[in-house]
Tab-separated table of C-alpha atoms and ligand atoms in Angstrom:
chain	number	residue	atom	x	y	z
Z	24	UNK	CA	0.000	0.000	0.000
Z	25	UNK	CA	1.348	3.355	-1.253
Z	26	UNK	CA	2.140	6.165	1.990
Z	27	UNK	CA	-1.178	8.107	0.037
Z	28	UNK	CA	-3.338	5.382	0.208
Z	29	UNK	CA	-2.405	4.991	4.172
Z	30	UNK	CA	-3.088	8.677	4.315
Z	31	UNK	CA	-6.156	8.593	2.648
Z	32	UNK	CA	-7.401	5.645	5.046
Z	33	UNK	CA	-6.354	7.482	8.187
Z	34	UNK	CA	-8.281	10.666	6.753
Z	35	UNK	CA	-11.455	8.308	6.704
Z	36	UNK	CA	-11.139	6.804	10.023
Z	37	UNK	CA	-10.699	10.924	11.345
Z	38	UNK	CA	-14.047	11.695	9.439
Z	39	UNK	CA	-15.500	8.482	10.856
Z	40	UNK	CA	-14.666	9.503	14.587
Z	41	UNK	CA	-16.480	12.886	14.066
Z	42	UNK	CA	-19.304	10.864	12.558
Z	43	UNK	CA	-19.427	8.846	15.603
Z	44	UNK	CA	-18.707	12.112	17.808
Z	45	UNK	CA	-22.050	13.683	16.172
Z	46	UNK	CA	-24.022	10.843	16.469
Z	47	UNK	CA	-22.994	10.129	20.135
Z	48	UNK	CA	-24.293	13.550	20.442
Z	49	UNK	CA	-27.174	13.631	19.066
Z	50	UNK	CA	-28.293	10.418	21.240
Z	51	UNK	CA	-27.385	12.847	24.095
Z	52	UNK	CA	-29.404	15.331	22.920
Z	53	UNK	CA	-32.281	13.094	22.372
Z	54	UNK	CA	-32.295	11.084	25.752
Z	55	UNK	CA	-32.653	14.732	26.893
Z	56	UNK	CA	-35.477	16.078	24.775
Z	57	UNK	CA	-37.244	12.663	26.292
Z	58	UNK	CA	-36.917	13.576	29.488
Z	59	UNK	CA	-37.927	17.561	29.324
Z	60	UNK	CA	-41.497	15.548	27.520
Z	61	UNK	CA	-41.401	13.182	30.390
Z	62	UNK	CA	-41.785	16.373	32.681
Z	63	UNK	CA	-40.041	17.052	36.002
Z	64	UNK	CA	-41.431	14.940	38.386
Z	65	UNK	CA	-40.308	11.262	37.015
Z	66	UNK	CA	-36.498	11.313	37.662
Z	67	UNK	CA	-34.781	9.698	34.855
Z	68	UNK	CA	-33.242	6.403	36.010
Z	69	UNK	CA	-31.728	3.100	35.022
Z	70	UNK	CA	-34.189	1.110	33.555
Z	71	UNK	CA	-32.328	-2.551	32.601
Z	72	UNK	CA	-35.493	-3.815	30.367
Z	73	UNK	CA	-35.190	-0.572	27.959
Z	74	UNK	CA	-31.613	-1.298	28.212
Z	75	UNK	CA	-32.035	-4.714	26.993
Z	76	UNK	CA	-34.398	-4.766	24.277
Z	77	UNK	CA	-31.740	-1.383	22.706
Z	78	UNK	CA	-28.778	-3.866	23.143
Z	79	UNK	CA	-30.901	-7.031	21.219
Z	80	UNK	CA	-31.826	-4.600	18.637
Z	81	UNK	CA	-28.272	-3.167	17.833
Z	82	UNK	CA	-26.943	-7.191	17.869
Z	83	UNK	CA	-29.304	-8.031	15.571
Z	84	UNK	CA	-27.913	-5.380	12.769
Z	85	UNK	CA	-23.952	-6.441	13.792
Z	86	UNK	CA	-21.898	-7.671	11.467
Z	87	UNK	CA	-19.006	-7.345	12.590
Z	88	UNK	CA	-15.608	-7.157	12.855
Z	89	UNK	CA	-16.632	-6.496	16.507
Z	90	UNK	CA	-17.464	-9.491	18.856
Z	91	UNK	CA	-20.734	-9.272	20.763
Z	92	UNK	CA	-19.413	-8.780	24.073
Z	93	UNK	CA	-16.950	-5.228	22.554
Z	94	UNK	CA	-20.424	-3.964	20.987
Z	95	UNK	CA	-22.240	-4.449	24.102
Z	96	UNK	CA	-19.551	-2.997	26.357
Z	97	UNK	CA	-19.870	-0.160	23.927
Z	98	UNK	CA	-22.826	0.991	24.034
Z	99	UNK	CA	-23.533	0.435	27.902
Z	100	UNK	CA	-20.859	2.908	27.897
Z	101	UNK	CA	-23.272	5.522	26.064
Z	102	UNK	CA	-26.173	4.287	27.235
Z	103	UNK	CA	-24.395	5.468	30.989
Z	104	UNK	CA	-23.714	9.057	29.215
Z	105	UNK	CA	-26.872	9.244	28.795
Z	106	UNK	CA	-28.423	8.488	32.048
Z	107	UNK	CA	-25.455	10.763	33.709
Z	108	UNK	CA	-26.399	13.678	31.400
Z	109	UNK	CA	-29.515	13.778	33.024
Z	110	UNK	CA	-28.422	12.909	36.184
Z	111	UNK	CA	-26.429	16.427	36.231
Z	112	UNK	CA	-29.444	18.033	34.749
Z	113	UNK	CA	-31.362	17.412	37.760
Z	114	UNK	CA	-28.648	18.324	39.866
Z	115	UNK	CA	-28.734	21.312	37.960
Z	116	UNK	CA	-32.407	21.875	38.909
Z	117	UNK	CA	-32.407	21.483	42.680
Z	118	UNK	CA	-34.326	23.940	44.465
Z	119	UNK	CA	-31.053	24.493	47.093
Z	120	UNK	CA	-28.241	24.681	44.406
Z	121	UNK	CA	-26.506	28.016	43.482
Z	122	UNK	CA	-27.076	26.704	39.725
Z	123	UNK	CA	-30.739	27.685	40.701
Z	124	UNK	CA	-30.425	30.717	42.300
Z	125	UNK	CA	-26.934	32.313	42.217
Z	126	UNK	CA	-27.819	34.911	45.294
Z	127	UNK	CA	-27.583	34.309	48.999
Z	128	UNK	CA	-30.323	32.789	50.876
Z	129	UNK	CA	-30.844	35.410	53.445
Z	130	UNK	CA	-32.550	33.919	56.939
Z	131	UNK	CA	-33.758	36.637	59.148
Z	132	UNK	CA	-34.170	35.988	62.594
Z	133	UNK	CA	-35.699	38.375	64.906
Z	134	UNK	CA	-33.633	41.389	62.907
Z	135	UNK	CA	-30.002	39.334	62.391
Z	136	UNK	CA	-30.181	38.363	59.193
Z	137	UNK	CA	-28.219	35.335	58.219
Z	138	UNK	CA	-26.176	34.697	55.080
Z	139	UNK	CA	-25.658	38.194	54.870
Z	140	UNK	CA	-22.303	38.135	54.750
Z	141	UNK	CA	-21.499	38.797	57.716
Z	142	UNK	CA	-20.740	36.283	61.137
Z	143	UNK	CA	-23.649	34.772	63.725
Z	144	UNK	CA	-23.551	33.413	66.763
Z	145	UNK	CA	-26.038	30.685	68.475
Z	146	UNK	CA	-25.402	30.044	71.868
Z	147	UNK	CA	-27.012	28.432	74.745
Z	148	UNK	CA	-27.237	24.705	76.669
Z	149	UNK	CA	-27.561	21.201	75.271
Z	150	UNK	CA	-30.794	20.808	76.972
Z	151	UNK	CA	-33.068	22.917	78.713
Z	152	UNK	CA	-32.992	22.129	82.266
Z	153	UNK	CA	-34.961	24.729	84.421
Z	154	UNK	CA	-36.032	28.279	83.598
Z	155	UNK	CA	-33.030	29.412	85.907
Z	156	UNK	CA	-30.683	27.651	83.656
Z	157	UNK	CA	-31.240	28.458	80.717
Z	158	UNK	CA	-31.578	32.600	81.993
Z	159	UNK	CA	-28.251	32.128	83.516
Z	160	UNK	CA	-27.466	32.101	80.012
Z	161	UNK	CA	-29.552	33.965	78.168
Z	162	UNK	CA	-27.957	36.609	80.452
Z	163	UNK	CA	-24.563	36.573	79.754
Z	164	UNK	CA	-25.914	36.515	75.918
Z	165	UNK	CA	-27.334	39.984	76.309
Z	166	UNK	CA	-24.281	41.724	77.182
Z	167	UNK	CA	-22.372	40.986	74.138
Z	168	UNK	CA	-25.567	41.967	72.248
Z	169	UNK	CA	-26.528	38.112	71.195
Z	170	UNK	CA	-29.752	37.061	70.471
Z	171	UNK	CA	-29.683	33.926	69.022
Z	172	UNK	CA	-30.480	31.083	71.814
Z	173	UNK	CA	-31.065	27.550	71.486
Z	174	UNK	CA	-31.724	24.726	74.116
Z	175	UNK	CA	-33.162	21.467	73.291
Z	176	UNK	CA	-36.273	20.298	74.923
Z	177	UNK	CA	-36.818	16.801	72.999
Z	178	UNK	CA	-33.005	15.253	73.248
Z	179	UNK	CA	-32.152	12.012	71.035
Z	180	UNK	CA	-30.211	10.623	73.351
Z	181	UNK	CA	-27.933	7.223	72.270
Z	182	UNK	CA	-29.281	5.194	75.869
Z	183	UNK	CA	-33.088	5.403	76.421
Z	184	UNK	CA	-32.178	5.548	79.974
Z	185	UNK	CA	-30.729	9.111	79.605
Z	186	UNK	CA	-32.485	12.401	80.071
Z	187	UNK	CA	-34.867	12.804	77.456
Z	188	UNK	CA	-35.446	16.573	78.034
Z	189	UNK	CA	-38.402	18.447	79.283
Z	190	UNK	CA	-40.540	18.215	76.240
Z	191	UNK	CA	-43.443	20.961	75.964
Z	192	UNK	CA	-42.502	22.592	79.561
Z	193	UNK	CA	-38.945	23.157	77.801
Z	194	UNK	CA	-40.561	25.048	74.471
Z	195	UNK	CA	-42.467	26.904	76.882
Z	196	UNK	CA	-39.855	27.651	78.706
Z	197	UNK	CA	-37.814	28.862	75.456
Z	198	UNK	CA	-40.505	31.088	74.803
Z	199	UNK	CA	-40.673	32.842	78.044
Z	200	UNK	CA	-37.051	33.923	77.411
Z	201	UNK	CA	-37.132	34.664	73.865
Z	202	UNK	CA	-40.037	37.527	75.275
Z	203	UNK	CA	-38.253	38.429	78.171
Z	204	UNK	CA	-35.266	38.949	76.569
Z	205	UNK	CA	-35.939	39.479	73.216
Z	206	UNK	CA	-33.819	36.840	71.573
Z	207	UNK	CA	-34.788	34.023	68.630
Z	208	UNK	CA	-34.810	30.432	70.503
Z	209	UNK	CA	-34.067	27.662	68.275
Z	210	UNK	CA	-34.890	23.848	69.418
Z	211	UNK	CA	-34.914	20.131	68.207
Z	212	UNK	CA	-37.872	18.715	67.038
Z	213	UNK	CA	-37.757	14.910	66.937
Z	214	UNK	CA	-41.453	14.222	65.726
Z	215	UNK	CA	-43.335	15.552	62.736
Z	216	UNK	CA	-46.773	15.268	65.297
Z	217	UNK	CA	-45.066	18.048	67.403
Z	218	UNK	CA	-43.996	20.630	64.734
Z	219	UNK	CA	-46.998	22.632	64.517
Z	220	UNK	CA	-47.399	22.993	68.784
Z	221	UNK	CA	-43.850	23.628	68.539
Z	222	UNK	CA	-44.225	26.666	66.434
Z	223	UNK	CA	-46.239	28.685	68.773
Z	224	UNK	CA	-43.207	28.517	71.018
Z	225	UNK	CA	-39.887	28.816	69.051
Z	226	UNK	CA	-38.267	30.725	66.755
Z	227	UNK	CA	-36.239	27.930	64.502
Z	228	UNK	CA	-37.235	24.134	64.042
Z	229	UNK	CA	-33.801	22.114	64.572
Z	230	UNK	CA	-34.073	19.161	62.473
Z	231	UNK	CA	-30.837	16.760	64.370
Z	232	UNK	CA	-28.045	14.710	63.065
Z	233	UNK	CA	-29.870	11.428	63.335
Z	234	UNK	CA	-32.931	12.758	61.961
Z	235	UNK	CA	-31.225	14.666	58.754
Z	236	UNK	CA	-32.778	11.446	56.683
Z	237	UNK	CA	-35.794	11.094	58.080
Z	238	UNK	CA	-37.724	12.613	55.015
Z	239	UNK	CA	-41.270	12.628	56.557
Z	240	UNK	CA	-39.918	15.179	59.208
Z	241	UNK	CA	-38.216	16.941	56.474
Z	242	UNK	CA	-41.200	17.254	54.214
Z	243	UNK	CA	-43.537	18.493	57.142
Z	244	UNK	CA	-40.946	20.883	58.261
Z	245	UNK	CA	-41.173	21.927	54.812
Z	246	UNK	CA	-44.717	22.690	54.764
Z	247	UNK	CA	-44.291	25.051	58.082
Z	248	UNK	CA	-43.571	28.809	57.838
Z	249	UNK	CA	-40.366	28.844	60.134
Z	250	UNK	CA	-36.890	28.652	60.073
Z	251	UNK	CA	-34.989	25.231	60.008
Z	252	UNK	CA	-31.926	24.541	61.114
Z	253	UNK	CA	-30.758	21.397	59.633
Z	254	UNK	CA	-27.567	19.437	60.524
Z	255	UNK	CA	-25.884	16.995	58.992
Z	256	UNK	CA	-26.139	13.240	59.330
Z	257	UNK	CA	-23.163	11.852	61.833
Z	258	UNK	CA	-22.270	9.752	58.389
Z	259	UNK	CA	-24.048	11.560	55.969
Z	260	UNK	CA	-21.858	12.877	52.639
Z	261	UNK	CA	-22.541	16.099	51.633
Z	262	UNK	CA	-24.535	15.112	48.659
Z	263	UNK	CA	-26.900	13.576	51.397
Z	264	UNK	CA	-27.328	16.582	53.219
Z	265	UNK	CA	-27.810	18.600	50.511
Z	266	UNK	CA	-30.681	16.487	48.926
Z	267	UNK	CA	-32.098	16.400	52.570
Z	268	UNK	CA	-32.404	20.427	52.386
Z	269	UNK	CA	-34.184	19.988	49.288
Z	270	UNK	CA	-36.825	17.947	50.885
Z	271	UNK	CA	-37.373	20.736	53.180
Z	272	UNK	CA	-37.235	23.394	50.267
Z	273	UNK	CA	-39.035	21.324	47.647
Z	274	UNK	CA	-42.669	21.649	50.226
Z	275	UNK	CA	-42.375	25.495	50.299
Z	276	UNK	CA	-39.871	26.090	52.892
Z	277	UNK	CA	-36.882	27.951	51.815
Z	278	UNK	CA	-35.708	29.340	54.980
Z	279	UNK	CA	-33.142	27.096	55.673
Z	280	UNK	CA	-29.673	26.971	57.575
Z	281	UNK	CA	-27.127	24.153	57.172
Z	282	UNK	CA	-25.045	22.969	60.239
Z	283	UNK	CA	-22.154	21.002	59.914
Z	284	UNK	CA	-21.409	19.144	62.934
Z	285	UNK	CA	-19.209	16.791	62.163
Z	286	UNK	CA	-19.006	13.505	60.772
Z	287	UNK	CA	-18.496	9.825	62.366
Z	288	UNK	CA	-14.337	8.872	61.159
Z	289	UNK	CA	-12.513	6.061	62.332
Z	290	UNK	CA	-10.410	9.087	64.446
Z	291	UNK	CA	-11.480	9.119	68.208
Z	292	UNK	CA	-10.233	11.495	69.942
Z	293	UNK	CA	-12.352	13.887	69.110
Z	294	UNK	CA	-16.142	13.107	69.251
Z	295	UNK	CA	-16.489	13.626	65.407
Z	296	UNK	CA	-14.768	14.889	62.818
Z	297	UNK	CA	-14.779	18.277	62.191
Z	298	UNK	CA	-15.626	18.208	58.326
Z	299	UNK	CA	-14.296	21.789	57.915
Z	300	UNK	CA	-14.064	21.737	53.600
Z	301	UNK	CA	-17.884	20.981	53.742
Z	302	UNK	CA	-18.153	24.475	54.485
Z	303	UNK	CA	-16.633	25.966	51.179
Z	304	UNK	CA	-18.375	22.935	49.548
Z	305	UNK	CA	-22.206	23.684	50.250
Z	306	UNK	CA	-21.486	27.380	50.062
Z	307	UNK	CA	-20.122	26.655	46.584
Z	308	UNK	CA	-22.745	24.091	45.701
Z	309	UNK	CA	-26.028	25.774	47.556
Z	310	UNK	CA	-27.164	29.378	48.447
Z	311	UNK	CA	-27.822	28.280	51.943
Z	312	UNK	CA	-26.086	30.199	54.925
Z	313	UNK	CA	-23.872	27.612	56.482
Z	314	UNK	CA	-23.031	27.293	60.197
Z	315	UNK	CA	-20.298	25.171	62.007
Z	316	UNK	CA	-21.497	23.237	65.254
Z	317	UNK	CA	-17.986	23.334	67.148
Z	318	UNK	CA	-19.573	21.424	70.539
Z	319	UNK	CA	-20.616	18.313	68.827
Z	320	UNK	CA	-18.117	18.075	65.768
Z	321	UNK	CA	-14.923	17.977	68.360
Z	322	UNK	CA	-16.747	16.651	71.639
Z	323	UNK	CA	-13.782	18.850	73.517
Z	324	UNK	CA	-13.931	21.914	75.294
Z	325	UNK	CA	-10.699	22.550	74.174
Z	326	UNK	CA	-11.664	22.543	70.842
Z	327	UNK	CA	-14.137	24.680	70.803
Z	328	UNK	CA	-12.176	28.222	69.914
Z	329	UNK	CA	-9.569	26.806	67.331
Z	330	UNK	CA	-12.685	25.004	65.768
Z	331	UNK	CA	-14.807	28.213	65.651
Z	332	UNK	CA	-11.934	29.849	64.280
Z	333	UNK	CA	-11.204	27.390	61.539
Z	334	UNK	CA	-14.852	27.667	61.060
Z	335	UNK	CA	-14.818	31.245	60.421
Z	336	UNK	CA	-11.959	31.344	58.393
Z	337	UNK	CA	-13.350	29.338	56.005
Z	338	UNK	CA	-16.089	31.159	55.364
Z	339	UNK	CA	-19.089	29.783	57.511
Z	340	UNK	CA	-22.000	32.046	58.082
Z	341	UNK	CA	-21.982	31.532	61.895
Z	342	UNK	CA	-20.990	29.290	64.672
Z	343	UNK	CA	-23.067	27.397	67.338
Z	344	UNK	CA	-21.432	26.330	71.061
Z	345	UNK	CA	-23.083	25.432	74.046
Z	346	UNK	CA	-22.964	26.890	77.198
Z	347	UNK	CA	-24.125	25.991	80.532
Z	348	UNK	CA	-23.829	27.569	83.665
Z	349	UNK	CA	-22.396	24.526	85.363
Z	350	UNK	CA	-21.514	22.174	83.085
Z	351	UNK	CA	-20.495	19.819	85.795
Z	352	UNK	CA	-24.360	18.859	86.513
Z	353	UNK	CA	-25.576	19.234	83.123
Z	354	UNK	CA	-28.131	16.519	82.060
Z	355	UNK	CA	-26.426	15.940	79.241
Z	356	UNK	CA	-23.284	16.675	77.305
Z	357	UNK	CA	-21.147	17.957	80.485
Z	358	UNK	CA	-17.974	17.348	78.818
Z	359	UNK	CA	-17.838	19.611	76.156
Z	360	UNK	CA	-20.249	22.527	77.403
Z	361	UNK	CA	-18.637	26.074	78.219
Z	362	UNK	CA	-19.884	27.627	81.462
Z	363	UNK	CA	-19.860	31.331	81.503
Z	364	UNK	CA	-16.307	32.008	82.285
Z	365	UNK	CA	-15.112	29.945	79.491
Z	366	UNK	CA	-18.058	31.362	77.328
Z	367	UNK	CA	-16.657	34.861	78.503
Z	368	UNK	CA	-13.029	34.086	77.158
Z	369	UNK	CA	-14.399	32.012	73.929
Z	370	UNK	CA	-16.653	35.146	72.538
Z	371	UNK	CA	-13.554	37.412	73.637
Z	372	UNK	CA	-11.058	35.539	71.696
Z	373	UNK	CA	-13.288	34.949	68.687
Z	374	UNK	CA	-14.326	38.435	68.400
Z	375	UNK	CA	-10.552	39.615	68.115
Z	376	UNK	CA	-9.935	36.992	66.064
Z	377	UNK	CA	-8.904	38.611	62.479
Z	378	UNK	CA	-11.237	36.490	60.575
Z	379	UNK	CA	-14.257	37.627	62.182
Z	380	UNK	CA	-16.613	39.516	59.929
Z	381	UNK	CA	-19.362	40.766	62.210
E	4	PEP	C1	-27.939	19.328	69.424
E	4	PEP	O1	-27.539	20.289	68.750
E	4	PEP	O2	-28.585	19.485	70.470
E	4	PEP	C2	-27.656	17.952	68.965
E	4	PEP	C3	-28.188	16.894	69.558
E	4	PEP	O3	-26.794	17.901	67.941
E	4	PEP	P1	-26.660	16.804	66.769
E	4	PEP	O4	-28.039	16.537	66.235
E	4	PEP	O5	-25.758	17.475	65.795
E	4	PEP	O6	-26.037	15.583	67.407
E	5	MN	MN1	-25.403	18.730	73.150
């Protein structure tokens, strides 16, 4: 064979491959026209039968040179283009994403509006104990000009045995505060039943770390008019978290913070692992404000301000700690709580930090 012939046969396996380029293409393009007819509610997915009868169909026309099993291997290939193509476009279309809606999702609570840029603060105990307690607190809030307070009432504790919190006469309490001292209160919810009694009393629904999956509280608390503050699953990836804010957004709801609050690693000694890139990440990937839970994520008092630093260096809208007068006697969490002294010294330090947008 003459070097022009060779040429000439390479020239026509180039046009070929752009052939096969356009084609591939236009398969794309089609497998996406179907599923803009199909509508928005039936999420495109794998579907082995269609799969089947398109691979029986192409053997049937193969003559070769190309063996059966190459053809099939092939075209699965495409045939998983396809189905990822559409997999990103409903990624694209998620209710949470910054592909959506570019700007800030801006949270107002009782006047501090969050995701505006600029740093928050929630403080306050693990659980709410006695009206006492949790006004020891509030307290040492209002001088430094704080007003965001949380205290859970309904605590999902890992023995059954363990307080359980105070229930209603814990909202109740909550509210009390939040009038006396004008703050926004912000407390777990554990049972879709209890959201709308809840709301009467508090200011933000916390949806917890072993309820970020459970999608029937999600999709009530989606239906209510009031904050949520959702954290992330103790193994949940961020993907997971994200998909569990749009259960919440996709009912109505769009006031929504994230928490990150660390995830379960095979590292002990801290309680969890401080997933501090998740931050960047759902800022990047969502218009959500985004706050860092330093007292569950690390587990260690002595944590707490290096943690809340980290956290506000990397961009978080805000950080949550909790505080107890007397962490010794706490019902729950002891270990990690600040009491006021600490608190004192934490707020101090984190306020001179020079990452600290407030
Ligand atoms: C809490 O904030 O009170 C709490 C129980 O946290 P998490 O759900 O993150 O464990
Ligand atoms: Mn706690």
């Amino acid at each position: 064979m003459s070097n022009n012939e060779l040429r000439q046969l390479q020239t026509r396996v180039d046009d070929v491959n752009l052939k096969i380029l356009k084609l591939i293409n236009e398969r794309g393009k089609l497998i996406q026209d179907i599923e803009q007819a199909k509508g928005t509610q039936e999420i495109h997915q794998y579907d082995p039968i269609s799969d089947r009868k398109m691979l029986d169909n192409i053997h049937d026309y193969n003559n070769g040179p190309f063996k059966k099993s190459t053809i099939e291997h092939i075209f699965k290939e495409i045939f998983k283009a396809g189905l990822e193509l559409n997999k990103n476009d409903h990624r694209k279309a998620l209710l949470v994403s910054r592909k959506y809606k570019p700007e800030n999702t801006i949270v107002n609570l009782r006047g501090e509006q969050i995701g505006d840029n600029k740093q928050h603060f929630i403080f306050g105990p693990c659980a709410v104990e006695s009206y006492e307690q949790v006004a020891a607190v509030a307290n040492a809030m209002k001088e430094k000009g704080l007003k965001l307070l949380r205290g859970g009432a309904y605590k999902p504790r890992t023995s059954p045995y363990d307080f359980q919190g105070l229930g209603i006469e814990g909202l109740k309490i909550l509210k009390r505060i939040a009038d006396e001292y004008d703050m926004a209160v912000i407390s777990e919810i554990v049972n879709a039943a209890d959201l709308k009694m809840a709301a009467n009393y508090i200011d933000v629904i916390q949806i917890g770390s072993r309820n970020m999956q459970n999608f029937e509280l999600l999709k009530e608390a989606g239906g209510m008019k009031k904050p949520v503050l959702l954290k992330r699953g103790l193994a949940a990836t961020i993907e997971e978290f994200i998909n569990a804010a749009e259960y919440i957004m996709s009912q109505g709801n769009d006031q929504i913070i994230l928490c990150e609050r660390g995830i379960r690693t095979y590292e002990t000694a801290t309680r969890n692992t401080l997933d501090i890139s998740a931050v960047p990440i759902l800022k990047q990937e969502t218009h959500l404000p985004v706050f860092v839970d330093v007292t569950h994520s690390t587990g260690r008092r002595d944590l707490l301000l290096p943690a809340a630093k980290a956290a506000m260096a990397i961009g978080a809208d805000g950080v949550m700690a909790e505080v107890h007068p007397d962490p010794a006697v706490a019902l729950s969490d002891s270990a990690q709580q600040m009491d006021l002294k600490q608190f004192d010294h934490f707020f101090n330090e984190l306020l001179s930090s020079k990452f600290i947008k407030v």
